[in-house]
């Protein structure tokens, strides 16, 4: 780290005098931990800034000026001596005359050895003119350095750091070290001087404070990306107007600065630490700032998140910001507020987006986001080429599929926005893989008081904990559709379970679909993303058929469809009443660990558990007619069948004996015939390259 040191022509000791004695500059290379120094924060005016290589020119400017004046005197000295000899010839004095002759010869000799600018060769004269022009052009930048050194001496500091001339920007390694260390350098400074070059001098009297409050927000300093860390990092910050008049400190102006920047006043006053604020909230402070280079909008935030990464100028702003978010996710164990961004200007016809933002500007509305306490499920995270894999809590809310809305799926990130628990909407695009859905809004999951407290009267949300992959990049094309649609574009086939219209009224209390990785709750279909592997799907269904106003006929069904994604579906029907509750849980547990492509293993498990108590396509089950009051109530306040009679699911995250229930014993027995008809139906809103495989479930009460 280079530091500037001012040496006075009168004294080298620090002085509290307000006069500027700094005539020469000397550059020392010292460690910032061993020296006390002041630091300058300002906005760049590129043509007038003094670079490291130009600093010696100003240090030698006074010596060059003195030498030029001496040579000019020597030019006229012979003429003066000749006049003296002629005019004073009447009073001839040998001693004085001989001395004048000696001076005449000496001046003539020096005039030849020290030629003047006007008599130098043309190339040297041009070079001198260019130097004068450069010194004049850089005068404003050099004055900033001089004022910084003067203020440092007033604060009894020998050293100062100015970014324009203390970094060798021709060295990529030094530039990278400086940017990665910038926050630490500002934090270690004894005092930071903020020079507002576009702030007109304002009196510090009380009657002039209104003018300051009106003028300060218009300063360019508050719009630049680099100045964010320069405001937060130093403990002691002093602001100066364009005339280098002090207008206040970070502490005295904390209220006004908070209103301008969005940074909480407690942080500016040092009452809270930076790490106590969520990632999204810190990014909101940078959402309205700009930098000259796109990549610098990311690099200027490294210190705020204690991140270090190589600088790759030319990679673009989006890639640089993506790398920063990767570093943040790896460095913050429980804070997942990084996902809580919104794009208010997003195209509503294209509701898909990667899970990570492409710019800090998408966090403009995250100023009130707070990260809450989260449990161990959020500690598992890995970054892969296709996205971010982490164990998450997904919240499902049944929706009106027939009305075009479908079930909503939200990622619970354990954060709040104001007094509301917040998450983001996601959509499944392939097996266990999700994208951001409707990025222009956040998901409201209920009231927030340090924990989730869902509003009474709302549809009860269902929690599902699973390991999912969230896409961080979306390709430009997809294999199974034209255009930009990652949901349909990745679907080769789809499977839907539907109740046939001829079936008596059926109320589905509980329904679970496996494997979870390939069940899309938004469209209520199983999806397949390729045609090479054989897939499997099963349903656990607990429901009841209508009988009379007071009675019903409960049914507990197991339905499996194998190899449906290859165009050769095979159906297995069983009754869960033939299994004990423990066996049902064991069956679910085994199937829950199987991948979608493990069709043979799934079939072997099903046949082994049911033995011979299963049938393809049709089966009769024996049940009882019971009163409705003896039946368990639905786990949701919304029915799982709609106009299209398509099944929704509300199964638990893991197998549970409490989720299953036995049919109450009734005096009157009933037999129900269960059959499944395989059909194909085109629905290009769900799948474009193949028709949907429909499982039409029919239940008929036998006499």
XYZ file of C-alpha atoms in Angstrom:
703
model
C 0.000 0.000 0.000
C 1.421 3.368 -1.039
C 0.958 6.379 1.182
C 1.628 10.038 0.404
C 3.863 11.938 2.777
C 4.094 15.766 2.738
C 7.410 17.451 3.571
C 7.261 21.177 4.290
C 9.920 23.581 3.075
C 9.988 25.059 6.583
C 9.431 22.087 8.830
C 8.871 18.402 8.446
C 6.947 18.083 11.691
C 3.147 17.892 11.625
C 1.556 21.286 11.978
C -1.936 22.434 12.816
C -1.504 25.623 10.793
C -4.123 26.272 8.140
C -1.591 27.615 5.683
C -0.372 25.236 3.025
C 3.385 24.605 3.403
C 3.381 21.390 1.368
C 5.684 22.095 -1.570
C 7.088 18.667 -2.239
C 5.642 15.149 -2.177
C 7.439 11.967 -1.323
C 5.998 8.470 -1.871
C 6.600 5.785 0.736
C 5.578 2.141 0.495
C 4.352 1.095 3.930
C 1.926 -1.385 5.445
C -1.348 0.244 6.415
C -1.336 -1.623 9.750
C 1.855 0.120 10.824
C 0.980 3.690 9.887
C -1.794 6.096 10.773
C -3.166 7.872 7.744
C -6.016 9.922 6.354
C -7.906 8.894 3.232
C -9.750 10.805 0.523
C -13.143 9.961 -0.971
C -14.228 11.864 -4.057
C -15.734 11.537 -7.518
C -13.314 11.236 -10.393
C -12.831 13.826 -13.091
C -10.634 11.677 -15.316
C -8.849 14.412 -17.359
C -7.729 16.305 -14.255
C -6.764 13.399 -11.974
C -3.054 12.947 -11.234
C -1.777 9.434 -11.840
C 1.068 7.758 -10.014
C 3.463 8.236 -12.949
C 2.620 11.950 -13.162
C 3.172 12.768 -9.510
C 6.976 13.408 -9.811
C 6.298 16.092 -12.440
C 4.465 18.179 -9.859
C 7.062 17.502 -7.185
C 9.762 19.011 -9.474
C 7.620 21.851 -10.791
C 8.942 24.425 -8.298
C 12.591 23.538 -9.003
C 12.016 23.865 -12.749
C 10.380 27.244 -12.259
C 13.355 28.525 -10.205
C 15.888 27.347 -12.781
C 13.915 28.996 -15.583
C 13.957 32.355 -13.758
C 17.711 32.120 -13.119
C 18.446 31.520 -16.780
C 16.260 34.465 -17.770
C 18.306 36.740 -15.495
C 21.544 35.491 -17.026
C 20.255 36.382 -20.490
C 20.091 40.105 -19.677
C 23.126 40.284 -17.400
C 25.699 40.953 -20.225
C 23.599 43.827 -21.538
C 23.369 45.400 -18.094
C 27.134 45.131 -17.603
C 27.864 46.747 -20.983
C 25.611 49.676 -20.131
C 27.355 49.969 -16.821
C 30.806 50.133 -18.505
C 29.677 52.711 -21.042
C 27.707 54.942 -18.716
C 30.209 54.674 -15.882
C 33.326 55.164 -18.141
C 33.937 58.672 -16.782
C 34.499 57.300 -13.317
C 36.931 54.609 -14.293
C 37.990 52.350 -11.439
C 40.278 49.466 -12.455
C 39.177 47.157 -9.665
C 35.429 47.554 -10.374
C 35.958 47.408 -14.137
C 37.945 44.207 -14.000
C 35.235 42.696 -11.759
C 32.530 43.706 -14.245
C 34.478 42.169 -17.113
C 34.801 38.912 -15.195
C 31.015 38.872 -14.532
C 30.398 39.632 -18.192
C 32.486 36.653 -19.325
C 30.889 34.363 -16.693
C 27.350 35.312 -17.651
C 28.101 34.791 -21.322
C 29.486 31.340 -20.517
C 26.453 30.353 -18.417
C 24.058 31.665 -21.004
C 25.490 29.143 -23.451
C 25.561 26.215 -21.016
C 21.951 26.888 -19.762
C 20.010 27.771 -22.875
C 16.554 29.258 -22.535
C 13.373 27.629 -23.704
C 13.004 30.002 -26.580
C 16.478 29.178 -27.847
C 16.266 25.373 -27.319
C 15.765 22.960 -30.200
C 12.207 22.707 -31.433
C 11.634 19.178 -30.033
C 12.694 20.240 -26.527
C 10.597 23.384 -26.694
C 7.546 21.361 -27.736
C 8.146 18.931 -24.873
C 8.307 21.763 -22.393
C 5.097 23.239 -23.766
C 3.352 19.855 -23.419
C 4.571 19.607 -19.854
C 3.199 23.046 -19.046
C -0.114 22.092 -20.643
C -0.237 18.842 -18.630
C 0.516 20.644 -15.382
C -2.240 23.118 -16.081
C -4.721 20.368 -16.998
C -3.956 18.376 -13.852
C -3.906 21.372 -11.520
C -7.362 20.647 -10.059
C -6.413 17.054 -9.317
C -3.130 18.099 -7.739
C -4.942 20.649 -5.593
C -7.111 17.847 -4.189
C -3.985 15.978 -3.162
C -2.497 19.096 -1.583
C -5.687 19.828 0.347
C -5.861 16.227 1.531
C -2.299 16.453 2.844
C -3.012 19.791 4.498
C -6.072 18.365 6.260
C -4.107 15.303 7.302
C -1.465 17.514 8.924
C -4.217 19.420 10.726
C -5.311 16.081 12.199
C -1.643 15.406 13.130
C -1.239 12.665 10.534
C 1.893 12.415 8.395
C 0.398 10.158 5.733
C -2.568 10.244 3.390
C -3.972 7.924 0.743
C -5.550 9.119 -2.490
C -6.778 6.489 -4.946
C -5.858 8.424 -8.074
C -2.113 8.447 -7.411
C -1.502 5.698 -4.848
C -2.401 2.767 -7.117
C -0.388 1.744 -10.141
C -3.235 0.933 -12.485
C -0.838 -0.318 -15.144
C -0.144 -3.323 -12.887
C -3.074 -5.776 -12.951
C -1.880 -7.566 -9.828
C -1.594 -4.331 -7.846
C -4.991 -3.160 -9.076
C -6.571 -6.458 -8.067
C -4.980 -6.315 -4.620
C -6.126 -2.727 -4.157
C -9.763 -3.403 -5.095
C -9.973 -6.497 -2.905
C -8.420 -4.553 -0.008
C -10.192 -1.240 -0.553
C -12.805 -1.699 2.159
C -10.147 -2.672 4.710
C -8.035 0.351 3.787
C -10.945 2.743 4.307
C -11.909 1.007 7.553
C -8.343 1.323 8.891
C -8.046 5.050 8.119
C -8.091 7.430 11.072
C -10.268 9.867 9.163
C -11.872 10.011 5.730
C -12.256 13.334 3.908
C -15.195 13.419 1.485
C -14.738 16.113 -1.161
C -18.007 17.092 -2.868
C -16.828 18.977 -5.933
C -20.361 19.928 -6.998
C -21.570 21.222 -3.625
C -21.576 24.984 -3.497
C -20.336 26.530 -0.229
C -23.136 26.574 2.321
C -23.014 28.359 5.639
C -23.068 26.136 8.658
C -25.556 28.389 10.464
C -28.919 26.967 11.407
C -30.805 29.093 8.889
C -28.701 27.611 6.093
C -29.400 23.964 6.969
C -32.432 23.890 4.688
C -30.170 24.814 1.784
C -27.778 22.017 2.716
C -30.600 19.478 2.946
C -31.740 20.512 -0.528
C -28.278 20.603 -2.125
C -26.618 17.539 -0.583
C -28.871 14.872 -2.208
C -28.033 16.285 -5.641
C -24.318 15.620 -5.259
C -22.863 13.119 -7.710
C -20.945 11.444 -4.884
C -24.142 9.708 -3.706
C -24.736 8.087 -7.109
C -21.361 6.397 -7.551
C -20.804 2.745 -6.708
C -17.370 3.062 -5.118
C -18.445 5.711 -2.624
C -20.863 3.325 -0.871
C -18.094 1.457 0.925
C -16.236 4.733 1.412
C -19.193 5.969 3.469
C -19.749 2.774 5.467
C -16.215 1.550 6.205
C -14.506 4.529 7.961
C -15.510 5.321 11.517
C -14.839 9.063 11.181
C -15.959 10.819 7.977
C -15.868 14.571 7.323
C -17.652 16.191 4.370
C -16.313 19.232 2.487
C -17.884 21.402 -0.200
C -16.143 22.488 -3.410
C -14.307 25.238 -1.516
C -12.975 22.740 1.042
C -15.237 24.130 3.750
C -16.396 21.558 6.274
C -20.166 20.954 6.121
C -20.519 18.153 8.685
C -19.538 14.628 9.702
C -21.079 11.221 9.176
C -22.382 11.325 12.731
C -23.825 14.852 12.601
C -25.435 14.307 9.195
C -26.530 10.698 9.829
C -30.241 11.446 9.503
C -29.833 13.283 6.206
C -27.389 10.682 4.870
C -29.777 7.866 5.788
C -32.572 9.510 3.844
C -30.336 9.943 0.784
C -28.685 6.522 0.724
C -31.224 4.252 2.432
C -28.549 3.117 4.890
C -29.988 2.834 8.432
C -28.950 5.617 10.766
C -27.875 3.072 13.406
C -25.171 1.791 11.058
C -23.943 5.281 10.192
C -23.666 6.126 13.879
C -21.812 2.894 14.612
C -24.526 1.459 16.860
C -24.947 -1.664 14.714
C -22.503 -3.724 12.688
C -22.682 -4.184 8.949
C -23.077 -7.965 9.252
C -26.295 -7.490 11.238
C -28.077 -6.437 8.049
C -29.341 -8.955 5.520
C -27.639 -9.502 2.189
C -30.675 -8.168 0.309
C -30.786 -5.028 2.433
C -27.112 -4.282 1.806
C -27.611 -4.754 -1.923
C -30.542 -2.332 -1.845
C -28.125 0.441 -0.825
C -26.263 -0.087 -4.113
C -29.351 -0.520 -6.314
C -29.410 3.082 -7.557
C -25.665 3.606 -7.905
C -23.548 3.485 -11.053
C -19.969 2.885 -12.127
C -18.104 3.724 -15.316
C -17.243 0.077 -16.001
C -20.006 -2.505 -15.752
C -17.843 -4.930 -13.796
C -17.003 -2.288 -11.196
C -20.638 -2.279 -10.035
C -19.814 -5.715 -8.622
C -16.219 -5.129 -7.582
C -17.146 -2.094 -5.480
C -19.300 -4.381 -3.274
C -16.614 -6.928 -2.393
C -15.719 -5.415 0.961
C -19.339 -4.947 2.017
C -19.792 -8.730 1.846
C -16.254 -9.671 2.919
C -15.757 -11.370 -0.425
C -12.577 -11.778 -2.429
C -12.479 -12.763 -6.063
C -10.306 -12.199 -9.143
C -11.046 -9.243 -11.387
C -11.993 -10.114 -14.966
C -12.586 -6.900 -16.861
C -14.415 -7.709 -20.060
C -16.587 -10.490 -18.616
C -19.575 -8.148 -18.330
C -21.586 -6.908 -15.389
C -23.957 -9.894 -15.206
C -21.209 -12.526 -14.984
C -19.298 -10.504 -12.426
C -22.406 -10.083 -10.261
C -23.169 -13.794 -10.572
C -19.683 -14.634 -9.262
C -20.203 -12.258 -6.347
C -23.505 -13.929 -5.454
C -21.797 -17.315 -5.507
C -19.220 -16.003 -3.041
C -21.973 -14.558 -0.844
C -23.902 -17.842 -0.759
C -20.781 -19.745 0.186
C -19.893 -17.234 2.887
C -23.297 -16.693 4.566
C -24.390 -19.897 6.220
C -28.041 -19.117 6.921
C -28.870 -15.846 5.105
C -30.830 -16.672 1.944
C -32.249 -13.172 1.421
C -30.123 -13.021 -1.726
C -33.065 -14.677 -3.509
C -35.508 -11.880 -2.563
C -35.097 -9.640 -5.601
C -37.821 -8.310 -7.873
C -37.862 -7.132 -11.466
C -40.770 -4.717 -11.728
C -40.128 -4.188 -15.449
C -40.094 -7.888 -16.370
C -42.047 -9.005 -19.405
C -45.278 -10.523 -18.063
C -45.480 -12.841 -21.081
C -42.160 -14.436 -20.095
C -42.584 -15.218 -16.375
C -39.380 -17.249 -16.021
C -36.010 -16.113 -14.734
C -32.879 -17.548 -13.121
C -32.971 -17.722 -9.350
C -30.145 -15.153 -9.027
C -30.441 -11.519 -10.037
C -28.343 -10.053 -12.836
C -27.780 -6.641 -11.233
C -27.970 -4.930 -7.816
C -30.729 -2.694 -9.189
C -33.234 -5.546 -8.708
C -32.862 -5.143 -4.946
C -34.267 -1.618 -4.920
C -37.339 -2.812 -2.971
C -35.388 -4.916 -0.472
C -34.604 -2.146 1.992
C -36.833 -3.726 4.678
C -35.796 -7.351 4.177
C -34.496 -8.994 7.319
C -32.960 -12.431 7.654
C -34.521 -14.563 10.372
C -33.299 -17.541 12.310
C -33.209 -20.666 10.187
C -32.605 -24.285 11.016
C -30.068 -26.747 9.694
C -31.873 -27.463 6.424
C -30.340 -24.335 4.900
C -26.766 -25.299 5.722
C -26.553 -27.765 2.816
C -25.590 -25.882 -0.338
C -23.466 -26.598 -3.380
C -22.937 -24.565 -6.527
C -22.973 -26.572 -9.737
C -22.593 -25.585 -13.398
C -26.365 -25.821 -13.924
C -27.420 -24.069 -10.738
C -27.521 -24.043 -6.955
C -28.376 -27.267 -5.164
C -29.620 -26.879 -1.633
C -31.969 -28.437 0.834
C -34.950 -26.110 1.040
C -38.408 -25.659 2.441
C -41.020 -25.378 -0.302
C -44.491 -24.033 0.472
C -47.411 -25.288 -1.630
C -50.822 -23.720 -1.811
C -53.609 -25.466 -3.759
C -54.997 -23.317 -6.509
C -57.804 -23.288 -9.039
C -56.224 -25.226 -11.891
C -59.367 -24.838 -13.980
C -59.194 -21.084 -13.553
C -55.705 -21.019 -15.069
C -53.850 -20.289 -11.870
C -52.771 -23.692 -10.662
C -51.136 -24.449 -7.351
C -48.518 -21.977 -6.216
C -45.086 -23.150 -5.144
C -42.919 -20.799 -3.108
C -39.413 -21.092 -1.760
C -39.313 -20.150 1.912
C -35.988 -18.407 2.539
C -36.565 -17.680 6.208
C -36.741 -13.899 5.751
C -39.259 -11.141 6.186
C -40.209 -8.036 4.255
C -41.645 -5.729 6.869
C -44.091 -7.749 8.964
C -44.655 -10.428 6.302
C -42.773 -13.696 5.895
C -41.438 -13.533 2.325
C -40.375 -16.037 -0.285
C -40.178 -16.345 -4.060
C -42.375 -18.220 -6.504
C -40.701 -21.083 -8.361
C -41.715 -23.492 -11.128
C -40.461 -26.981 -11.765
C -38.918 -27.386 -15.231
C -37.477 -30.902 -14.950
C -36.770 -33.540 -12.353
C -36.064 -31.662 -9.122
C -35.027 -28.532 -11.015
C -36.690 -25.139 -10.555
C -36.616 -21.637 -12.021
C -37.800 -18.332 -10.624
C -41.452 -17.755 -11.521
C -43.068 -14.319 -11.837
C -39.985 -12.380 -10.736
C -41.891 -9.122 -10.474
C -43.406 -10.148 -7.117
C -42.555 -11.891 -3.856
C -44.559 -14.630 -2.173
C -46.293 -13.585 1.039
C -46.257 -16.587 3.352
C -47.945 -15.114 6.417
C -47.340 -12.776 9.295
C -43.815 -12.435 10.615
C -42.907 -12.125 14.252
C -39.632 -14.015 14.258
C -41.453 -17.152 13.142
C -44.108 -18.017 10.582
C -47.667 -17.397 11.703
C -50.144 -17.958 8.883
C -53.249 -15.830 8.711
C -56.445 -17.529 9.941
C -58.997 -18.142 7.236
C -56.361 -18.635 4.547
C -55.833 -21.917 2.777
C -53.373 -23.827 4.898
C -50.000 -23.967 3.196
C -48.190 -27.279 2.897
C -44.512 -27.560 3.677
C -42.204 -29.838 1.737
C -38.524 -30.208 2.533
C -36.445 -31.499 -0.338
C -33.112 -31.101 -2.060
C -33.657 -29.126 -5.239
C -31.578 -27.558 -7.989
C -32.342 -23.921 -8.773
C -31.267 -22.799 -12.223
C -28.881 -19.851 -12.333
C -28.785 -19.642 -16.120
C -31.462 -20.285 -18.711
C -30.511 -21.537 -22.179
C -31.658 -19.708 -25.276
C -33.407 -22.760 -26.732
C -35.157 -25.917 -25.515
C -35.534 -29.373 -27.082
C -39.308 -29.792 -27.024
C -40.725 -26.396 -27.984
C -40.022 -23.297 -30.012
C -39.473 -20.097 -28.108
C -38.403 -19.267 -24.581
C -40.386 -21.515 -22.234
C -38.286 -23.649 -19.890
C -41.358 -25.394 -18.444
C -42.878 -26.812 -21.640
C -39.573 -26.800 -23.483
C -38.178 -29.526 -21.198
C -41.250 -31.794 -21.244
C -41.290 -34.836 -23.443
C -44.394 -36.446 -21.940
C -46.857 -35.806 -19.101
C -49.159 -38.005 -17.002
C -52.370 -36.828 -15.319
C -54.805 -38.626 -13.012
C -58.425 -37.660 -13.529
C -61.772 -38.849 -12.156
C -64.193 -40.022 -14.815
C -67.471 -38.068 -14.995
C -69.574 -41.214 -14.506
C -68.112 -41.747 -11.050
C -70.313 -40.811 -8.078
C -69.301 -37.732 -6.158
C -65.832 -38.373 -4.686
C -64.206 -36.244 -2.012
C -60.421 -36.651 -1.938
C -59.151 -35.972 1.561
C -55.532 -36.934 1.095
C -53.449 -37.611 -1.971
C -49.721 -38.122 -2.350
C -47.758 -38.560 -5.587
C -44.313 -40.154 -5.974
C -41.626 -39.550 -7.092
C -41.792 -35.967 -5.888
C -38.983 -34.866 -8.194
C -41.180 -35.290 -11.303
C -44.548 -34.148 -9.950
C -45.480 -30.628 -11.027
C -48.008 -29.226 -8.570
C -48.783 -26.239 -10.759
C -50.198 -28.308 -13.626
C -50.926 -31.409 -11.486
C -49.034 -33.739 -13.800
C -46.034 -36.014 -13.731
C -43.430 -34.894 -16.231
C -40.761 -36.711 -18.191
C -37.849 -34.902 -19.819
C -36.501 -37.678 -22.064
C -37.623 -40.697 -24.079
C -34.769 -43.075 -23.309
C -35.370 -44.116 -19.689
C -38.473 -45.864 -18.311
C -40.214 -43.926 -15.569
C -42.747 -44.761 -12.864
C -45.437 -42.885 -10.920
C -47.690 -43.821 -8.000
C -50.601 -42.238 -6.111
C -51.716 -42.815 -2.512
C -55.386 -41.738 -2.357
C -57.651 -41.444 0.677
C -61.201 -40.367 -0.152
C -64.904 -41.092 0.211
C -67.816 -41.676 -2.102
C -71.128 -40.000 -1.444
C -73.896 -42.272 -0.162
C -76.550 -40.402 1.762
C -76.623 -37.064 3.528
C -75.241 -38.659 6.696
C -73.193 -41.555 5.356
C -70.334 -42.121 2.948
C -68.208 -44.941 1.580
C -64.473 -44.515 2.333
C -61.870 -45.720 -0.154
C -58.100 -46.017 0.307
C -56.406 -46.631 -3.023
C -52.933 -47.270 -4.351
C -52.466 -46.578 -8.045
C -49.248 -47.092 -10.024
C -48.410 -46.427 -13.668
C -45.146 -47.817 -15.030
C -43.237 -47.039 -18.248
C -45.764 -44.378 -19.233
C -43.105 -41.995 -20.591
C -42.109 -44.523 -23.276
C -45.630 -44.783 -24.670
C -46.188 -48.244 -23.117
C -47.994 -47.544 -19.825
C -48.791 -50.364 -17.415
C -51.226 -49.832 -14.505
C -51.320 -51.519 -11.072
C -54.258 -51.039 -8.688
C -54.239 -51.991 -5.027
C -56.167 -51.296 -1.849
C -54.280 -49.697 1.035
C -56.730 -51.389 3.395
C -54.989 -54.668 2.541
C -51.819 -53.301 4.188
C -51.143 -52.429 7.792
C -50.300 -48.761 8.549
C -46.695 -49.792 9.199
C -46.483 -51.523 5.820
C -47.920 -48.465 4.078
C -45.233 -46.279 5.633
C -42.570 -48.802 4.695
C -43.848 -48.846 1.084
C -43.779 -45.048 0.895
C -40.345 -44.929 2.462
C -38.858 -47.333 -0.096
C -40.461 -45.580 -3.054
C -39.453 -42.139 -1.769
C -35.778 -43.000 -2.214
C -36.097 -44.251 -5.779
C -35.257 -42.128 -8.779
C -37.774 -41.601 -11.538
C -35.785 -43.782 -13.935
C -35.686 -46.761 -11.491
C -38.826 -48.324 -12.935
C -37.829 -51.951 -12.419
C -36.978 -51.399 -8.754
C -40.299 -49.627 -8.175
C -42.240 -52.473 -9.795
C -40.373 -55.086 -7.740
C -41.136 -53.235 -4.484
C -44.836 -52.845 -5.328
C -45.280 -56.515 -6.251
C -43.401 -57.648 -3.142
C -45.406 -55.494 -0.724
C -48.848 -56.230 -2.181
C -48.115 -59.859 -2.999
C -51.005 -61.047 -5.085
C -53.394 -58.363 -3.816
C -53.190 -56.131 -6.859
C -54.664 -56.110 -10.330
C -53.936 -54.397 -13.627
C -56.541 -51.866 -14.731
C -59.423 -53.133 -12.508
C -59.945 -54.273 -8.940
C -62.758 -54.734 -6.454
C -62.271 -53.538 -2.903
C -64.384 -54.192 0.147
C -65.215 -51.335 2.506
C -67.936 -50.123 4.866
C -70.676 -47.569 4.858
C -69.972 -45.190 7.752
C -71.309 -41.911 9.047
C -69.490 -38.810 7.833
C -68.725 -37.685 11.377
C -66.503 -40.738 11.830
C -64.324 -39.821 8.852
C -61.125 -37.733 9.243
C -61.402 -34.239 7.881
C -59.435 -33.087 4.856
C -56.010 -31.659 5.631
C -56.829 -28.664 3.400
C -59.658 -26.196 3.424
C -59.989 -26.587 -0.326
C -61.096 -29.616 -2.315
C -58.510 -31.579 -4.267
C -60.798 -32.097 -7.279
C -62.146 -29.381 -9.582
C -64.263 -29.033 -12.682
C -61.824 -31.044 -14.778
C -61.795 -33.631 -11.930
C -57.994 -33.640 -12.006
C -56.234 -34.697 -8.825
C -54.121 -32.391 -6.723
C -51.797 -33.674 -4.021
C -51.384 -32.739 -0.377
C -49.114 -35.474 0.859
C -46.551 -34.927 3.616
C -42.875 -34.298 3.029
C -41.945 -37.711 4.400
C -43.843 -40.972 4.973
C -45.975 -40.827 8.105
C -48.294 -43.315 9.801
C -50.528 -40.453 10.956
C -51.163 -39.451 7.367
C -52.834 -42.765 6.609
C -56.057 -43.793 8.258
C -57.997 -47.018 8.461
C -61.553 -47.261 7.216
C -63.901 -47.044 10.197
C -65.760 -50.300 10.832
C -69.412 -50.054 9.856
C -72.332 -52.410 10.231
C -73.087 -52.348 6.525
C -70.451 -53.485 4.056
C -69.927 -52.167 0.535
C -67.987 -53.245 -2.500
C -66.436 -50.751 -4.871
C -65.098 -51.493 -8.317
C -61.988 -49.502 -9.206
C -60.935 -49.242 -12.841
C -58.528 -47.125 -14.821
C -58.824 -46.304 -18.481
C -55.750 -45.116 -20.374
C -56.365 -42.312 -22.829
C -54.347 -39.676 -24.639
C -55.290 -36.040 -24.835
C -53.510 -33.113 -26.430
C -52.948 -30.060 -24.276
C -50.189 -27.916 -25.723
C -50.208 -25.677 -22.673
C -48.736 -28.621 -20.775
C -46.801 -30.582 -23.408
C -46.245 -29.728 -27.065
C -44.499 -32.741 -28.598
C -46.705 -35.554 -27.238
C -50.255 -35.920 -25.963
C -50.829 -36.229 -22.235
C -51.300 -39.746 -20.904
C -54.603 -39.607 -19.016
C -55.423 -42.033 -16.221
C -59.216 -41.871 -16.007
C -60.162 -43.287 -12.626
C -63.649 -44.769 -12.319
C -65.238 -45.870 -9.070
C -68.505 -47.813 -9.076
C -70.405 -49.032 -6.045
C -71.467 -52.627 -6.583
C -74.814 -53.979 -5.392
